[in-house]
mmCIF file of C-alpha atoms and ligand atoms in Angstrom:
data_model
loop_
_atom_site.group_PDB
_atom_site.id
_atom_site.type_symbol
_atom_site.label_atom_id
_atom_site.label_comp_id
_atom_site.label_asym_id
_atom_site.label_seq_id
_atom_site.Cartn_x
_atom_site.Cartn_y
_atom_site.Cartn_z
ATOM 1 C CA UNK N 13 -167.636 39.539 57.564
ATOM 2 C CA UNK N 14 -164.625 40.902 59.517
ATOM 3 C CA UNK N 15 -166.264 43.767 61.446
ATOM 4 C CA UNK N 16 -169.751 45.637 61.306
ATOM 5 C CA UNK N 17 -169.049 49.174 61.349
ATOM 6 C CA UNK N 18 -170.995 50.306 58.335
ATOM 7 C CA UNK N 19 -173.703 48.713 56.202
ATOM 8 C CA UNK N 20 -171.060 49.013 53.534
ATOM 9 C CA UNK N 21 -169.582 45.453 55.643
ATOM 10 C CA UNK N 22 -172.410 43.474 54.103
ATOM 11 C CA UNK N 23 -171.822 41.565 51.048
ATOM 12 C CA UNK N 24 -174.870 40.199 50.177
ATOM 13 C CA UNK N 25 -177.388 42.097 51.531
ATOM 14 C CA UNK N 26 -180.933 40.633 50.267
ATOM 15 C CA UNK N 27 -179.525 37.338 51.445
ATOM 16 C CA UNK N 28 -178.298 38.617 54.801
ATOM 17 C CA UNK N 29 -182.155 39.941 55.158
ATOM 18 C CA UNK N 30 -183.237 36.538 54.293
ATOM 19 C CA UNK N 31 -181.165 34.997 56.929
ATOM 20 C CA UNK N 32 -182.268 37.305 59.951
ATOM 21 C CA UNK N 33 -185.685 36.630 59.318
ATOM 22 C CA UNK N 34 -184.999 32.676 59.057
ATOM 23 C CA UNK N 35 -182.955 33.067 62.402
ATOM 24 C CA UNK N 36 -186.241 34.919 63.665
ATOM 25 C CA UNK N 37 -188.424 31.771 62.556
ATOM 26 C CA UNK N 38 -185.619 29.484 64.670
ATOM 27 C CA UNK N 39 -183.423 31.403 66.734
ATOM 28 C CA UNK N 40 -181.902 28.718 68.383
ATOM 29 C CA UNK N 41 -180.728 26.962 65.791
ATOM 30 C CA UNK N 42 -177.273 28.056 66.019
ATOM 31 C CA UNK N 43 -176.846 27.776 69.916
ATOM 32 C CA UNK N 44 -173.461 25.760 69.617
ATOM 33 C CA UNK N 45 -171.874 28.580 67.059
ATOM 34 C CA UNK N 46 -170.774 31.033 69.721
ATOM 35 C CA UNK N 47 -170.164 28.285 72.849
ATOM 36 C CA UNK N 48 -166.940 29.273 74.538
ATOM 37 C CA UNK N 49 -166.645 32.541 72.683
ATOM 38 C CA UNK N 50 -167.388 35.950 74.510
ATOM 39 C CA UNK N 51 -169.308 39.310 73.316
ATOM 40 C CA UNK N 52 -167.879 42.390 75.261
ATOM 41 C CA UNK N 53 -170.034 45.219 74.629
ATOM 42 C CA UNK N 54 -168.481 48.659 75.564
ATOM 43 C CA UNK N 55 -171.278 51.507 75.997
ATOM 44 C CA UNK N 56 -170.104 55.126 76.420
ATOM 45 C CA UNK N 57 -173.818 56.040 75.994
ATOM 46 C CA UNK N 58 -177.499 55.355 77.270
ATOM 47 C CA UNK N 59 -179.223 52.484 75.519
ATOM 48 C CA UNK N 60 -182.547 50.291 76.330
ATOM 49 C CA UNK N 61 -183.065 48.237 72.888
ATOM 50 C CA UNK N 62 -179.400 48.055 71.544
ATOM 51 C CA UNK N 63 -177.811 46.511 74.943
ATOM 52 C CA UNK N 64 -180.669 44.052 75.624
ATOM 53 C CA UNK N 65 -181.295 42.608 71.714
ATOM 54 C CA UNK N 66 -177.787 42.488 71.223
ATOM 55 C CA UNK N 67 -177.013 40.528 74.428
ATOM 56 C CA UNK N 68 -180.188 38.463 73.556
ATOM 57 C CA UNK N 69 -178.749 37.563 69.927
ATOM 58 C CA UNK N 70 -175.402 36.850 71.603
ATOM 59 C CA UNK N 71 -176.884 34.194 73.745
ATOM 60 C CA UNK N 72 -179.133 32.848 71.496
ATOM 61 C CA UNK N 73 -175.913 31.997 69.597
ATOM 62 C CA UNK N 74 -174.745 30.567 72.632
ATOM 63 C CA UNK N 75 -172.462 33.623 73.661
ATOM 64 C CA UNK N 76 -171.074 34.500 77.285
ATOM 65 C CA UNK N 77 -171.704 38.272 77.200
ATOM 66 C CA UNK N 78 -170.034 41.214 79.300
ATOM 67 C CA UNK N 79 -171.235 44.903 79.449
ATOM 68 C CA UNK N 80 -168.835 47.828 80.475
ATOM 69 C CA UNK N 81 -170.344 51.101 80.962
ATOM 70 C CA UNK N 82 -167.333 52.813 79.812
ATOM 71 C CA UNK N 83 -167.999 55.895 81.806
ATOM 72 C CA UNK N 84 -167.717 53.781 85.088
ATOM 73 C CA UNK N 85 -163.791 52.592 84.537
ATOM 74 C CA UNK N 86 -161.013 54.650 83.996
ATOM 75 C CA UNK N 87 -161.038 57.836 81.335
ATOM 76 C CA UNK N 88 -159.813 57.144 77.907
ATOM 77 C CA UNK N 89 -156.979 58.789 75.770
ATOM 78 C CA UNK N 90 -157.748 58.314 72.166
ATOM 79 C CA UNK N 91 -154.996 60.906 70.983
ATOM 80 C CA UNK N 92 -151.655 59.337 70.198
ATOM 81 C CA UNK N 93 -148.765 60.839 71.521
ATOM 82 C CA UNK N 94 -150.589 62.513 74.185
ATOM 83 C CA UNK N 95 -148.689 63.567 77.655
ATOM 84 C CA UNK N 96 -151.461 61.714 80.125
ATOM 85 C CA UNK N 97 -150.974 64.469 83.110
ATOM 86 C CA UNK N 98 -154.061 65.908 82.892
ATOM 87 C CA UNK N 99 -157.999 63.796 83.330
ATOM 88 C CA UNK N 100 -157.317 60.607 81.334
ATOM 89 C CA UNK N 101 -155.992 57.681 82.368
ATOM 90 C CA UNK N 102 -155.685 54.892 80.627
ATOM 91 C CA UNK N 103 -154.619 54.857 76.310
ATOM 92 C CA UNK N 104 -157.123 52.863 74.040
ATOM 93 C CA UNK N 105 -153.943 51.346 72.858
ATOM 94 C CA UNK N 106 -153.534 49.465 75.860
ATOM 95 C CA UNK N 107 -157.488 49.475 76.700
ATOM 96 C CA UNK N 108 -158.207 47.689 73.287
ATOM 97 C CA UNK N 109 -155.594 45.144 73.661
ATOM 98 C CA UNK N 110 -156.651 44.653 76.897
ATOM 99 C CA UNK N 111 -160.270 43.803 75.945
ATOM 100 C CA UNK N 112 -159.377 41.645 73.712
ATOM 101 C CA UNK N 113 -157.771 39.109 75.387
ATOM 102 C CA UNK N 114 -161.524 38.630 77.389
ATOM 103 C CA UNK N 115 -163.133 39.122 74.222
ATOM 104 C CA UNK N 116 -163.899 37.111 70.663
ATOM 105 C CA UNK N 117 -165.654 40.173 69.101
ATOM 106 C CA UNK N 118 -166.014 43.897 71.085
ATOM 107 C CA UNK N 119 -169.282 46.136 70.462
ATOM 108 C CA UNK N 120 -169.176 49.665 71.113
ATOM 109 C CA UNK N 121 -171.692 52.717 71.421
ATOM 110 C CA UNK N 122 -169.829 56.276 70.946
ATOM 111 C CA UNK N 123 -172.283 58.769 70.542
ATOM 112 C CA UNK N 124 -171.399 62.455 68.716
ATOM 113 C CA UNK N 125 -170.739 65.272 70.802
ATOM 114 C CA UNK N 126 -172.005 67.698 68.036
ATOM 115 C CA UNK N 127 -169.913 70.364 68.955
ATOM 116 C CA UNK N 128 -167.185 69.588 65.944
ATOM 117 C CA UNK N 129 -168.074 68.031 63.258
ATOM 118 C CA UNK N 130 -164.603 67.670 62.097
ATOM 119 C CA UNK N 131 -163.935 65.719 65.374
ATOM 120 C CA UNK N 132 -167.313 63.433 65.604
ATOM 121 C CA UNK N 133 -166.608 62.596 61.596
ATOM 122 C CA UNK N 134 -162.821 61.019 62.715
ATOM 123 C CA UNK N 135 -165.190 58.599 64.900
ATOM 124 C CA UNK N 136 -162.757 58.388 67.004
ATOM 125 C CA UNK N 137 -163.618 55.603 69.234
ATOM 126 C CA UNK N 138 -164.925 53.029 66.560
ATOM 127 C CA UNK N 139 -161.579 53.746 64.812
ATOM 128 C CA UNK N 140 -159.204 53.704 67.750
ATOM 129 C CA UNK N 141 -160.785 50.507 68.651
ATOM 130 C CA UNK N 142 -160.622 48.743 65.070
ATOM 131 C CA UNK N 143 -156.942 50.224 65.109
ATOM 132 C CA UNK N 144 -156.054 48.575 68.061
ATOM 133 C CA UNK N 145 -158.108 45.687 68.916
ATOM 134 C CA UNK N 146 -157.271 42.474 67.703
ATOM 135 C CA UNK N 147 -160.551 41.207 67.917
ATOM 136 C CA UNK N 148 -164.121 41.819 65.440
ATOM 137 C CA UNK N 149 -165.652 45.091 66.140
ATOM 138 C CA UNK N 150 -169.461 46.509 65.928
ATOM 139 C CA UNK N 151 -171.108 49.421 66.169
ATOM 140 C CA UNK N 152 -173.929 49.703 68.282
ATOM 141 C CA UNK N 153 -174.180 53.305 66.550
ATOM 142 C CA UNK N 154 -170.927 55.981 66.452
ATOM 143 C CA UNK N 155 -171.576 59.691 65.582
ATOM 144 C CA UNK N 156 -172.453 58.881 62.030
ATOM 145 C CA UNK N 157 -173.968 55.611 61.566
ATOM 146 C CA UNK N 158 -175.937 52.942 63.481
ATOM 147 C CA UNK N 159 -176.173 50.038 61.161
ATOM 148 C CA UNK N 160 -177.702 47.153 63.305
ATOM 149 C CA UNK N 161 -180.740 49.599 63.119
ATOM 150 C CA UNK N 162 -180.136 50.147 59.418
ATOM 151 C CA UNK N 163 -180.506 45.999 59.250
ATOM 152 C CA UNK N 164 -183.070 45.878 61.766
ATOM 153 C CA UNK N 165 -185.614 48.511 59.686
ATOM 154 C CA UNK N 166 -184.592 46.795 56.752
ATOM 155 C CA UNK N 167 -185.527 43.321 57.705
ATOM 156 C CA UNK N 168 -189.210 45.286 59.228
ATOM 157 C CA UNK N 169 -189.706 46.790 55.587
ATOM 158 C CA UNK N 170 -189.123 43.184 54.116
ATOM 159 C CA UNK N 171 -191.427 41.388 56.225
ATOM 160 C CA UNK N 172 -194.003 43.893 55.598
ATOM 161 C CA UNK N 173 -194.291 45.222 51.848
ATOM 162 C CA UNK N 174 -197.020 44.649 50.411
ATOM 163 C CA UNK N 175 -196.179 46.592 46.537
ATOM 164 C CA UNK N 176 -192.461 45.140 44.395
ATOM 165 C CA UNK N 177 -190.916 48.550 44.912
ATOM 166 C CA UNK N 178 -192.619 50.715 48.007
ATOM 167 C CA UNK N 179 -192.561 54.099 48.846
ATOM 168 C CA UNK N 180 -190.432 54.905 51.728
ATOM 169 C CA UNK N 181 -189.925 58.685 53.181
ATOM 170 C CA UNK N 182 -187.868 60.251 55.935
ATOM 171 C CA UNK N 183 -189.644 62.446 57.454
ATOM 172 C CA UNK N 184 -187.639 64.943 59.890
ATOM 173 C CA UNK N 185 -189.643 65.390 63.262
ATOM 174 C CA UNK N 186 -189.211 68.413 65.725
ATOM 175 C CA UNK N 187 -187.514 67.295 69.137
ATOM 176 C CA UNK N 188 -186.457 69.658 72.048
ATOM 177 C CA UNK N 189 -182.603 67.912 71.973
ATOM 178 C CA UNK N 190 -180.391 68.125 69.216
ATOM 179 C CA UNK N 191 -179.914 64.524 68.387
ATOM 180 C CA UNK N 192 -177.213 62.845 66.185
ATOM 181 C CA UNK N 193 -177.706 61.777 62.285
ATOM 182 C CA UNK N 194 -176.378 58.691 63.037
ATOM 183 C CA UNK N 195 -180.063 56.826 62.521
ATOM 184 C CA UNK N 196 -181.003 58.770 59.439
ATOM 185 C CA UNK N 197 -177.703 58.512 57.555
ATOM 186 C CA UNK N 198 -177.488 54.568 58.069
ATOM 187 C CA UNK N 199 -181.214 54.686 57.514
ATOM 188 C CA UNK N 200 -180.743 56.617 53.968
ATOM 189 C CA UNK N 201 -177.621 54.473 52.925
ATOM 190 C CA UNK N 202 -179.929 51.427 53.229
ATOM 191 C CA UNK N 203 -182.850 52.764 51.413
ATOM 192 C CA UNK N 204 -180.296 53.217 48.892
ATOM 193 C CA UNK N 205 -179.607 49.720 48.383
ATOM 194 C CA UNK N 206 -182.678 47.819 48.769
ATOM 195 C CA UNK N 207 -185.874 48.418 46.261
ATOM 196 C CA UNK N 208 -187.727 51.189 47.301
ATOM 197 C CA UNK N 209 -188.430 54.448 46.232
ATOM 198 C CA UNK N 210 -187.075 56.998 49.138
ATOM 199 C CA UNK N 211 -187.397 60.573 49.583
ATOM 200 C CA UNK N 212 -185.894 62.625 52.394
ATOM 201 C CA UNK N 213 -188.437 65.187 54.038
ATOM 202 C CA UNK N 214 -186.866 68.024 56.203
ATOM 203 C CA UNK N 215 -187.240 71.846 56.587
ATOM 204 C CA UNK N 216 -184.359 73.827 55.193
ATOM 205 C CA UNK N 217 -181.507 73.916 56.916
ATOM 206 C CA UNK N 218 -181.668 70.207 57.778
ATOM 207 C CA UNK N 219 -179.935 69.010 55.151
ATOM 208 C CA UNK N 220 -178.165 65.422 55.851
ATOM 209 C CA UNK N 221 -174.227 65.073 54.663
ATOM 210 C CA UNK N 222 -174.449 64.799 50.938
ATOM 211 C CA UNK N 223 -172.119 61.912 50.797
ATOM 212 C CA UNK N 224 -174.953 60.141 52.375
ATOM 213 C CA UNK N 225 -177.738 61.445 50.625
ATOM 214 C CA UNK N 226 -176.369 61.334 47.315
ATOM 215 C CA UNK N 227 -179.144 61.712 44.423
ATOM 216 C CA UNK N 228 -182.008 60.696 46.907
ATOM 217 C CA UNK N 229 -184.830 63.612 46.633
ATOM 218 C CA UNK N 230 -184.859 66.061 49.615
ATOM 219 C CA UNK N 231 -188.634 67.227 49.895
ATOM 220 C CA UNK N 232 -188.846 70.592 51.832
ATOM 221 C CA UNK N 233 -192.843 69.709 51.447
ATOM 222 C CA UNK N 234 -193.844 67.546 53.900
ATOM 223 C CA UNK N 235 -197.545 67.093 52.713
ATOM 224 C CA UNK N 236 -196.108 66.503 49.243
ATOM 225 C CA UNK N 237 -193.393 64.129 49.982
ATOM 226 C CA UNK N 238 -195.734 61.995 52.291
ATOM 227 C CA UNK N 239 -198.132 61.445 49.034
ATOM 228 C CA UNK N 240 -198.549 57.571 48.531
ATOM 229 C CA UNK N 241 -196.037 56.418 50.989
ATOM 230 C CA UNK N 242 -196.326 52.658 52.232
ATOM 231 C CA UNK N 243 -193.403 53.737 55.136
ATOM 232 C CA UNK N 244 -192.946 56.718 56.649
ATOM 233 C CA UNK N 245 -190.053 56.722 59.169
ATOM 234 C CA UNK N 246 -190.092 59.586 61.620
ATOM 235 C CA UNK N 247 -186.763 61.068 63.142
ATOM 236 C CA UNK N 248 -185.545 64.182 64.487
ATOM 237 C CA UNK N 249 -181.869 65.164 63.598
ATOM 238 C CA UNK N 250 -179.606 68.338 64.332
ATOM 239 C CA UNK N 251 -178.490 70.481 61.661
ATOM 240 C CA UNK N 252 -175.621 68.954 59.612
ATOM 241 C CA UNK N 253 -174.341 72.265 58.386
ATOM 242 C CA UNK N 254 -174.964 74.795 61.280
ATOM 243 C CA UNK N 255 -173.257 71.669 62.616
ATOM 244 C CA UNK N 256 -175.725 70.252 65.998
ATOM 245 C CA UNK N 257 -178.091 73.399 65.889
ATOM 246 C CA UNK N 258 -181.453 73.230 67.133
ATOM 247 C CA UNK N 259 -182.802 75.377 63.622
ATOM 248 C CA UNK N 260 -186.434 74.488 64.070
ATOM 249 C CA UNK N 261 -188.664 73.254 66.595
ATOM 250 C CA UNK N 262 -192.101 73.575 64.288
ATOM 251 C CA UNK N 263 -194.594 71.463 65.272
ATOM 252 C CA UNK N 264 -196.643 71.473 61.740
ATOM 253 C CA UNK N 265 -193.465 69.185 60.692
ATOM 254 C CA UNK N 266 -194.949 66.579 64.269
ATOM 255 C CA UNK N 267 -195.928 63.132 62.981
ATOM 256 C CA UNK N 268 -199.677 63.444 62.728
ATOM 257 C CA UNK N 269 -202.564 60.652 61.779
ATOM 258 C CA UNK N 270 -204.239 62.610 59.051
ATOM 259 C CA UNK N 271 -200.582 62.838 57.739
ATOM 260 C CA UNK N 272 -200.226 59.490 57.944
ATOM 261 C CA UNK N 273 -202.651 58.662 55.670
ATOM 262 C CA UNK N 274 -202.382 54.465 55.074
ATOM 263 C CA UNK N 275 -198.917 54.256 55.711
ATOM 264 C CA UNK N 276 -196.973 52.241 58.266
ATOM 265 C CA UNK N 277 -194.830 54.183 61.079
ATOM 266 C CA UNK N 278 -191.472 53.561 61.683
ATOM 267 C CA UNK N 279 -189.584 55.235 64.394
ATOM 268 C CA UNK N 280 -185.654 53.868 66.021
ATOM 269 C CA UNK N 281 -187.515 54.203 69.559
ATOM 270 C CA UNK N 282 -187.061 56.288 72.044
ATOM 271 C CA UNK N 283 -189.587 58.397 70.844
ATOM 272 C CA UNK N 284 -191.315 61.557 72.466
ATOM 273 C CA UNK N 285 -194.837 61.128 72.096
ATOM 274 C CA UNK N 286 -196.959 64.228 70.986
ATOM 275 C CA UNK N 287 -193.804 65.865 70.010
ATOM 276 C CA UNK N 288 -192.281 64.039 67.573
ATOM 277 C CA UNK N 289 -195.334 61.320 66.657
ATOM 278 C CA UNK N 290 -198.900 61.631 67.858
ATOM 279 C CA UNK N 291 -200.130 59.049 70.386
ATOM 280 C CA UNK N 292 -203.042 58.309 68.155
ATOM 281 C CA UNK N 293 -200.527 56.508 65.601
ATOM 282 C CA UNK N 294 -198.378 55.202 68.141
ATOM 283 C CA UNK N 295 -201.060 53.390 69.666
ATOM 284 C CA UNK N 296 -203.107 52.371 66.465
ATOM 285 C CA UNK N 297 -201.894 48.977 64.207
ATOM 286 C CA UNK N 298 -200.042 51.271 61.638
ATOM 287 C CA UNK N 299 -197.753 51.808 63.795
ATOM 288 C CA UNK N 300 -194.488 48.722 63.558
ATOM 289 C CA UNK N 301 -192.096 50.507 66.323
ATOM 290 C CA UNK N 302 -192.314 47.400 68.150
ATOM 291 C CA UNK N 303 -191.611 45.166 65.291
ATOM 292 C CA UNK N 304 -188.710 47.336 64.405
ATOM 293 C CA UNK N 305 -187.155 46.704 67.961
ATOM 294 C CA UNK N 306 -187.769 43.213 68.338
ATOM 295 C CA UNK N 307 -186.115 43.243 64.707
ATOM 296 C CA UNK N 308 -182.775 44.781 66.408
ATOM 297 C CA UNK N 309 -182.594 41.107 67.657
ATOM 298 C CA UNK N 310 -182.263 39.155 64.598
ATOM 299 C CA UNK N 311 -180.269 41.928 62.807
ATOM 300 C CA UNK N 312 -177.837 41.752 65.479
ATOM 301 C CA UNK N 313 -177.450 37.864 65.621
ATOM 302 C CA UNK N 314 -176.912 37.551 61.787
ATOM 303 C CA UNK N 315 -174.483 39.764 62.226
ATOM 304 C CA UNK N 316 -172.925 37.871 65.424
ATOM 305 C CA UNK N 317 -173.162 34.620 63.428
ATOM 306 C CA UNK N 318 -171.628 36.256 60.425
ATOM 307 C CA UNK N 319 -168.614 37.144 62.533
ATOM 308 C CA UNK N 320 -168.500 33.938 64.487
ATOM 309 C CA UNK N 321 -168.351 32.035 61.538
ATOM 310 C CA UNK N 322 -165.085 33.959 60.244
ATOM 311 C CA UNK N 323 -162.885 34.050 63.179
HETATM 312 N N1 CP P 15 -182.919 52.511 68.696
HETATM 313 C C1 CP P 15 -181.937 52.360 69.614
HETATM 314 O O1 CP P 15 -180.750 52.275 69.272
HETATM 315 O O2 CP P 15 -182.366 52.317 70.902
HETATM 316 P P1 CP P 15 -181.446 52.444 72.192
HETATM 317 O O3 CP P 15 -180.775 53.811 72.113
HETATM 318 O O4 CP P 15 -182.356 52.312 73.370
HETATM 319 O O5 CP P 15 -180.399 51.377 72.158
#
């Protein structure tokens, strides 16, 4: 593996589950693999469970880790050929190089704006810095994809099917933010590859990019779309064509028990309890939320050792 900006950067991807969860039985096993080598992890964005299980993984790989809030150091031209005389102040072509001289592999968090669709879809950042860095590159989730979660619900779903091919929906949640589709696109792509049946739930108007859905059904009935499912994982997401519109704020389409049924929960965390997903299921064993985050640690160190063991 050269970089992990996409799911598409894992070959083997039933063996790459297997591995996490091995690393999760012993995950100090490979303490010597990442001695003397350093994880920079660049965060233009908020995070709780993507900063702390990455830097766990790192270390558990035996990793020196460093954190830049991006937002605390100097402002950032991505454009090339820009004249620098107005608010930014240093170019990502000199930033990236930069970093990499203190860095073996670079992480980086660049959320969406969702103001221009056109301009979030360049992913600017995660591009400027595989452009320019000389160094491995993940992403800790860019406008359109967050793929260590991707591998992290993945690796959940393994450990805990039950049937050869489950049933596995994504069911769109109200939330009082419009929020990226980062989760749900890299969430759908996976789906895609492993064996499950999936099915996208959503009112109208929430339709995800069709690259990303492809042929996977889009339910607008939430009752019917729920029927069966072993997994139901709960997300809010803007509209994708009134591009980062709030079209909906229903709260029939709220995460309820009865809806439920004997399915297990799966939400990226944070969630907003009682508006997106009912305390009753957050608090009851159906519920694998926590699973999924400790998860985010062992998906992010196969990926770490992956890289480690290519540079
Ligand atoms: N699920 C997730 O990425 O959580 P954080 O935003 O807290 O990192």
């Amino acid at each position: 593996m050269k970089n992990y900006t996409s799911i598409n950067d894992i070959s083997n991807l039933s063996e790459t589950i297997k591995d996490a969860i091995l690393l999760k039985m012993n995950p100090f096993g490979y303490s010597e693999i990442g001695k003397h080598k350093t994880l920079v992890m660049l965060f233009f964005n908020s995070s709780l469970r993507t900063r702390l299980s990455t830097e766990k993984a790192a270390k558990n790989l035996g990793m020196e880790v460093m954190v830049l809030n991006v937002n605390d150091v100097w402002n950032l031209e991505f454009e090339d050929g820009t004249v620098m005389n107005m608010d930014t102040t240093e170019h990502i072509k000199e930033a990236a190089k930069v970093i990499s001289q203190y860095a073996d592999i670079i992480a980086i968090r660049a959320f969406p704006k969702l103001k221009n669709r056109e301009a979030d879809e360049s992913e600017i950042a995660m591009t400027s810095f595989k452009k320019y860095a000389t160094v491995p590159i993940i992403n800790m989730e860019s406008a359109t994809a967050h793929p260590l979660q991707a591998l992290a619900d993945a690796i959940t779903i393994s450990e805990l099917t039950e049937h050869k091919k489950p049933k596995v929906v994504l069911s769109w949640a109200p939330h009082p933010k419009a929020l990226p589709h980062a989760v749900a696109n890299s969430f759908v792509e996976m789906m895609q590859y492993l064996e499950v049946d999936v099915t996208i739930t959503h009112p109208e108007g929430y339709e995800l990019d069709p690259k990303i859905t492809k042929n996977t059904p889009i339910h607008y009935n939430q009752e019917e779309a729920l029927k069966d499912a072993d997994f139901i994982y709960v997300k809010n997401w803007s509209s994708y064509n009134n591009y980062g519109q709030i079209l909906n704020t229903d709260e029939k389409w709220t995460m309820t028990k009865a809806k439920l049924g004997k399915a297990k929960l799966m939400h990226c965390l944070p969630v907003r309890r009682n508006v997106v997903v009912e305390d009753a299921i957050l608090d009851s064993a159906q519920s694998v939320v926590i699973r999924q985050a400790n998860n985010r640690t062992f998906a992010a160190q196969v990926v770490l050792k992956k890289l480690l063991e290519n540079l």
